[in-house]
Coordinates of C-alpha atoms in Angstrom, one line a residue:
X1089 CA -6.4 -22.7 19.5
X1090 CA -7.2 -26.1 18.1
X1091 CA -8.9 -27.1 21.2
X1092 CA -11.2 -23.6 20.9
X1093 CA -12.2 -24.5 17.4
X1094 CA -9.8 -22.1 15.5
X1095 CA -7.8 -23.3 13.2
X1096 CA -4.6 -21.7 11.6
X1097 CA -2.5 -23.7 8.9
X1098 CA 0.4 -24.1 9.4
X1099 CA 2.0 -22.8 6.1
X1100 CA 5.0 -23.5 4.6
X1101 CA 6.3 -20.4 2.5
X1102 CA 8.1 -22.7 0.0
X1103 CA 5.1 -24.7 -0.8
X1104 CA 3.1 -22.9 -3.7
X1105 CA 0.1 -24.6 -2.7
X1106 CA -0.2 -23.0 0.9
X1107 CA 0.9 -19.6 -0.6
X1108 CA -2.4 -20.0 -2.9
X1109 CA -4.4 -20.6 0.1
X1110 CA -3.2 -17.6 2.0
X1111 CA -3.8 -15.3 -1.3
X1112 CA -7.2 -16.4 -1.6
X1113 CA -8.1 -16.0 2.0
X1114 CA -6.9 -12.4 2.2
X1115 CA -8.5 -12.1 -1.7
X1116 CA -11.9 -13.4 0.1
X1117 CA -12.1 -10.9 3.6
X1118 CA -11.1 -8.0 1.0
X1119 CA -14.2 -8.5 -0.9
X1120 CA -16.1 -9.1 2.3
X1121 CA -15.1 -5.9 4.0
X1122 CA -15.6 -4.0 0.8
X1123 CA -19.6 -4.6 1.5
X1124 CA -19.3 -3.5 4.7
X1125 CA -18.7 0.2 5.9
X1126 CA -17.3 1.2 8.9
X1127 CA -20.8 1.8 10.7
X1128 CA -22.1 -1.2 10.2
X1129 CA -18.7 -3.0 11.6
X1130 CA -18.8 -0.3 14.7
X1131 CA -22.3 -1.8 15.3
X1132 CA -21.7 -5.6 15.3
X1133 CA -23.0 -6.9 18.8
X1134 CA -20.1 -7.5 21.2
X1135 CA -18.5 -10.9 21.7
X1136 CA -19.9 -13.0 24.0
X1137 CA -18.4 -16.2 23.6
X1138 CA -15.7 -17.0 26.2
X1139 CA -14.2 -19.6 23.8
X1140 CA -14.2 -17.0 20.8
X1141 CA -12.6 -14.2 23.6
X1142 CA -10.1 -16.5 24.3
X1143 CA -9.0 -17.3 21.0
X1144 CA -9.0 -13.4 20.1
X1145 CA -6.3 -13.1 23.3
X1146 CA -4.3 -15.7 21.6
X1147 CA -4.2 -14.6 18.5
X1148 CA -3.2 -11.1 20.1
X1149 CA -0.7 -12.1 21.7
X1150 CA 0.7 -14.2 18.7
X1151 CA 0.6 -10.8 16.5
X1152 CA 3.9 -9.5 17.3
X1153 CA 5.6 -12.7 17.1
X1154 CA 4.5 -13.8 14.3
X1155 CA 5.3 -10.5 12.2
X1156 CA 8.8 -10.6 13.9
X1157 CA 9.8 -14.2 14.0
X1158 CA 7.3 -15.7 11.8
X1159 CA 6.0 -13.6 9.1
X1160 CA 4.5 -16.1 6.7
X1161 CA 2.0 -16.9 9.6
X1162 CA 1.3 -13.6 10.4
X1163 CA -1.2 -12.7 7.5
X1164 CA -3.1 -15.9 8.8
X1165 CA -3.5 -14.6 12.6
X1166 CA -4.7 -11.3 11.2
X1167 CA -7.0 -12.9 8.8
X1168 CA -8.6 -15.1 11.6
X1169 CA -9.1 -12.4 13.9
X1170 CA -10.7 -10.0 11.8
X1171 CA -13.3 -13.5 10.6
X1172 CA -13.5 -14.1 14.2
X1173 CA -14.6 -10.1 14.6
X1174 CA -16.8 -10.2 11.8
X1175 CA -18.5 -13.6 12.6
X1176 CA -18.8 -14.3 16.1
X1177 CA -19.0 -10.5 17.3
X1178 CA -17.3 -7.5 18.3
X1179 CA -14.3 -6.7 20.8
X1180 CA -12.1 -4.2 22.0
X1181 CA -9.0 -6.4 19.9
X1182 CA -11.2 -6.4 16.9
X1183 CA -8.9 -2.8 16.8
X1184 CA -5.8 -5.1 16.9
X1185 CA -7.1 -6.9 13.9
X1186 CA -8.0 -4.3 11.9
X1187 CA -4.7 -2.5 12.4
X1188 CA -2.5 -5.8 10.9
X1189 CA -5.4 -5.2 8.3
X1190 CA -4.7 -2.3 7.6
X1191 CA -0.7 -2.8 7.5
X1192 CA -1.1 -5.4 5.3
X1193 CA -2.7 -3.4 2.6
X1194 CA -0.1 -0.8 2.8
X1195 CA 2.7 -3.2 2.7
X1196 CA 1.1 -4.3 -0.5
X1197 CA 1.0 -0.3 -1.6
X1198 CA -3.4 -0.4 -1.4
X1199 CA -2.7 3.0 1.1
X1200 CA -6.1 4.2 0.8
X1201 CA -7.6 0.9 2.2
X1202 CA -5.2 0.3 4.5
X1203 CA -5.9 4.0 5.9
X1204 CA -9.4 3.0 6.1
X1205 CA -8.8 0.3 8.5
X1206 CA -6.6 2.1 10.3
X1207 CA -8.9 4.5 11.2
X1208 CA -11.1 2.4 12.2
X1209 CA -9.1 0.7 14.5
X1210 CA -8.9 4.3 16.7
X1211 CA -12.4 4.3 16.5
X1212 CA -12.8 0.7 17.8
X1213 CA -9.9 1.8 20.6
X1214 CA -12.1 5.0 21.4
X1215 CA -15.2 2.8 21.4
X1216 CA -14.5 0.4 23.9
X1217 CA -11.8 3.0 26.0
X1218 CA -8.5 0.3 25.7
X1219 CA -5.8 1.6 26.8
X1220 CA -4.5 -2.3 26.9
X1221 CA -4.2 -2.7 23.5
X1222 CA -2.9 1.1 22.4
X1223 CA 0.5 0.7 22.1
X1224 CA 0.4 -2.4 19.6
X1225 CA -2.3 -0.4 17.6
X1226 CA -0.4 3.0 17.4
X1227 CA 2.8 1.3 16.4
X1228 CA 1.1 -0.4 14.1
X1229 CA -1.3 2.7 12.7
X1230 CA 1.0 5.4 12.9
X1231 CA 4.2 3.6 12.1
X1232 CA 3.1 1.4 8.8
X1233 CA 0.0 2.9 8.1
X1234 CA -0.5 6.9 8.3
X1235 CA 3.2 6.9 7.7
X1236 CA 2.7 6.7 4.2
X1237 CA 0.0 9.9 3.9
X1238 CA 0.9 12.2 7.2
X1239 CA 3.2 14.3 7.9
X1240 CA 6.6 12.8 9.9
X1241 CA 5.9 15.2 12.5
X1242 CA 2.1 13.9 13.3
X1243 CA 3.5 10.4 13.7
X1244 CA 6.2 11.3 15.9
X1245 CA 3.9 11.9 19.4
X1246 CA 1.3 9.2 18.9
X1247 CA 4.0 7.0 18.7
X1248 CA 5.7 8.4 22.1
X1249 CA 2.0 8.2 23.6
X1250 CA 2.2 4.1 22.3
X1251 CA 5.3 3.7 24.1
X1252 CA 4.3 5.2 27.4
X1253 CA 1.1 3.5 27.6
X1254 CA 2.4 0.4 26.8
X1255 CA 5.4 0.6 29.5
X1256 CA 2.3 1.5 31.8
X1257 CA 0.4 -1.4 31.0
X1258 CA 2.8 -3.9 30.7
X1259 CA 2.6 -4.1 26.7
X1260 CA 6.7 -4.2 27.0
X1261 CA 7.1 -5.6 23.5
X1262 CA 5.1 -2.9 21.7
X1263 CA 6.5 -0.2 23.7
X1264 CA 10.1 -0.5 22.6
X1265 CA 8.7 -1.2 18.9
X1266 CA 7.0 1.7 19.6
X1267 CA 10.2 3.5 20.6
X1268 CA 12.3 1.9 18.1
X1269 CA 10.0 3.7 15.3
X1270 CA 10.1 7.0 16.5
X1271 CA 13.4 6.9 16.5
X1272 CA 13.7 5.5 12.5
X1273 CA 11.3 8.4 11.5
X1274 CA 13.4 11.0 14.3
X1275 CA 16.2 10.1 12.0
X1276 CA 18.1 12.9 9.7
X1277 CA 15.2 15.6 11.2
X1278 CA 12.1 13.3 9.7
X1279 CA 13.5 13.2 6.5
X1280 CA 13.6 9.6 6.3
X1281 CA 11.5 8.0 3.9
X1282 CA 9.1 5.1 4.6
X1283 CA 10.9 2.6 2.6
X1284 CA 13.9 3.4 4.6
X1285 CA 12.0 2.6 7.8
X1286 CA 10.6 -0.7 6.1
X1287 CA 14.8 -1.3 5.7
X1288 CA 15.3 -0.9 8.9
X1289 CA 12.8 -3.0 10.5
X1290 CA 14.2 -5.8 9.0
X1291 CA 17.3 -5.5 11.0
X1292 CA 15.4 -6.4 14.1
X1293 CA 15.6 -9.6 15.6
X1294 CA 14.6 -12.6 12.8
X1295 CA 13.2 -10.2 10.7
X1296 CA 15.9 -10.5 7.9
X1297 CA 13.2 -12.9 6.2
X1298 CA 10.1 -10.8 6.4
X1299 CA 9.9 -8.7 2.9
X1300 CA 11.6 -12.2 1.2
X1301 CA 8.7 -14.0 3.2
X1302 CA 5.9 -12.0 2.2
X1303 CA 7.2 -11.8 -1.9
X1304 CA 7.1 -15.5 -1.5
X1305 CA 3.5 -15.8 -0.4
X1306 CA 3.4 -13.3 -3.6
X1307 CA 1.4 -10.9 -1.3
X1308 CA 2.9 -8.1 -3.6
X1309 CA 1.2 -9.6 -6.2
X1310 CA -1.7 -8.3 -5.0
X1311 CA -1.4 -4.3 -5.8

C-alpha cells in the first residue's frame, strides 16, 4: 500500500496516543459525510486511477481480516477506503466501504447513520451491477446493520442470497460468514437478540479481542 501512496498506521491499541488518532479520524469523515447526501456521493466520477483501484482491492481484501484477526486496524482500512472513495473517485467497492461504515456506527449504537450508509451501499451495488462484492456487503448490511431495525425474518434470505453468491464467485470467506449469521439469527425461531449475535461472533476465530479492542480505541465513547 505504501508503495501506492496509501498509508495506514500501524496502531497499537494500548498506546493512547494512536487510539486518539483513530478517534479523530473517524470524528473527521463523520463530519465530512454529514455535508454530503447520498446523491451527491452516487454522482462522484468513477475512479480512474489504476494506482488508487489497486489500493481500493487491497484494502478489500484486508476487510475481513482485519475485523476478524485484527480489529484495531480495521476502523483504519474502512476509513481509508471511504477517503479514497470520496477523494480520488467512485467504484463499485466504494459499497464495501460504506458497509464497514455503516457497521461501525451501529456498533457504536448511532443506528440511524449507520442505516444510511447501509443503504447506500445497495445502491452503490445496484449502480455498478457487482455481484463480486455482494456477499461481503450483505453480511455486513443485513447482519450488523438492518439487524438492529428489521424484522429477523427480512434478514434471514438476503443473507442466504450473500452466501450463494459468494460460493459462486469465489468470495469463500464471506459466504460462510454469511452462513454462519443466518444461522445465529435462525437460532431459537429468530428470537435471538442482536447482542446475542454480537456474543457470538466473538467466538469465531481471534475474535475473542474484538469488542475489548474496539472499547480500547474508546470507539464506544463516541455514542
Amino acid at each position: 500500500l505504501a508503495q501506492l501512496g496509501v498509508n495506514i498506521p500501524m496502531i497499537r491499541p494500548d498506546v493512547k496516543s494512536d487510539n486518539r488518532k483513530l478517534k479523530w479520524k473517524f470524528l473527521r469523515m463523520k463530519h465530512r459525510l454529514k455535508s454530503r447526501s447520498d446523491q451527491s456521493i452516487k454522482r462522484i466520477p468513477h475512479m480512474t486511477d489504476p494506482r488508487k483501484l489497486a489500493s481500493m482491492q487491497i484494502l478489500n481484501l484486508l476487510f475481513l481480516t482485519t475485523w476478524m484477526n485484527r480489529p484495531c486496524m480495521f476502523g483504519f482500512v474502512v476509513l481509508k477506503m471511504v477517503k479514497l472513495t470520496l477523494d480520488d473517485g467512485l467504484s463499485a467497492m466504494a459499497s464495501v466501504a460504506f458497509a464497514g461504515f455503516g457497521s461501525l456506527l451501529c456498533y457504536m449504537l448511532q443506528i440511524k447513520e449507520g442505516v444510511r450508509y447501509g443503504k447506500l451501499c445497495l445502491d452503490l451495488l445496484e449502480q455498478f451491477q457487482s455481484r463480486a462484492y455482494m456477499s461481503r456487503c450483505y453480511a455486513f448490511v443485513y447482519g450488523m446493520i438492518f439487524a438492529y431495525t428489521r424484522p429477523w425474518e427480512e434478514i434471514l434470505e438476503p443473507l442466504l442470497t450473500g452466501q450463494r453468491v459468494g460460493l459462486q464467485s469465489g468470495d469463500t470467506q464471506f459466504a460462510n460468514f454469511d452462513g454462519y449469521l443466518h444461522a445465529l439469527f435462525l437460532l431459537d425461531g429468530g428470537k435471538v437478540h442482536i447482542d446475542v449475535v454480537m456474543e457470538r461472533l466473538q467466538e469465531l476465530t481471534s475474535m475473542e479481542d474484538f469488542h475489548n479492542n474496539f472499547k480500547e480505541l474508546g470507539l464506544h465513547c463516541l455514542v
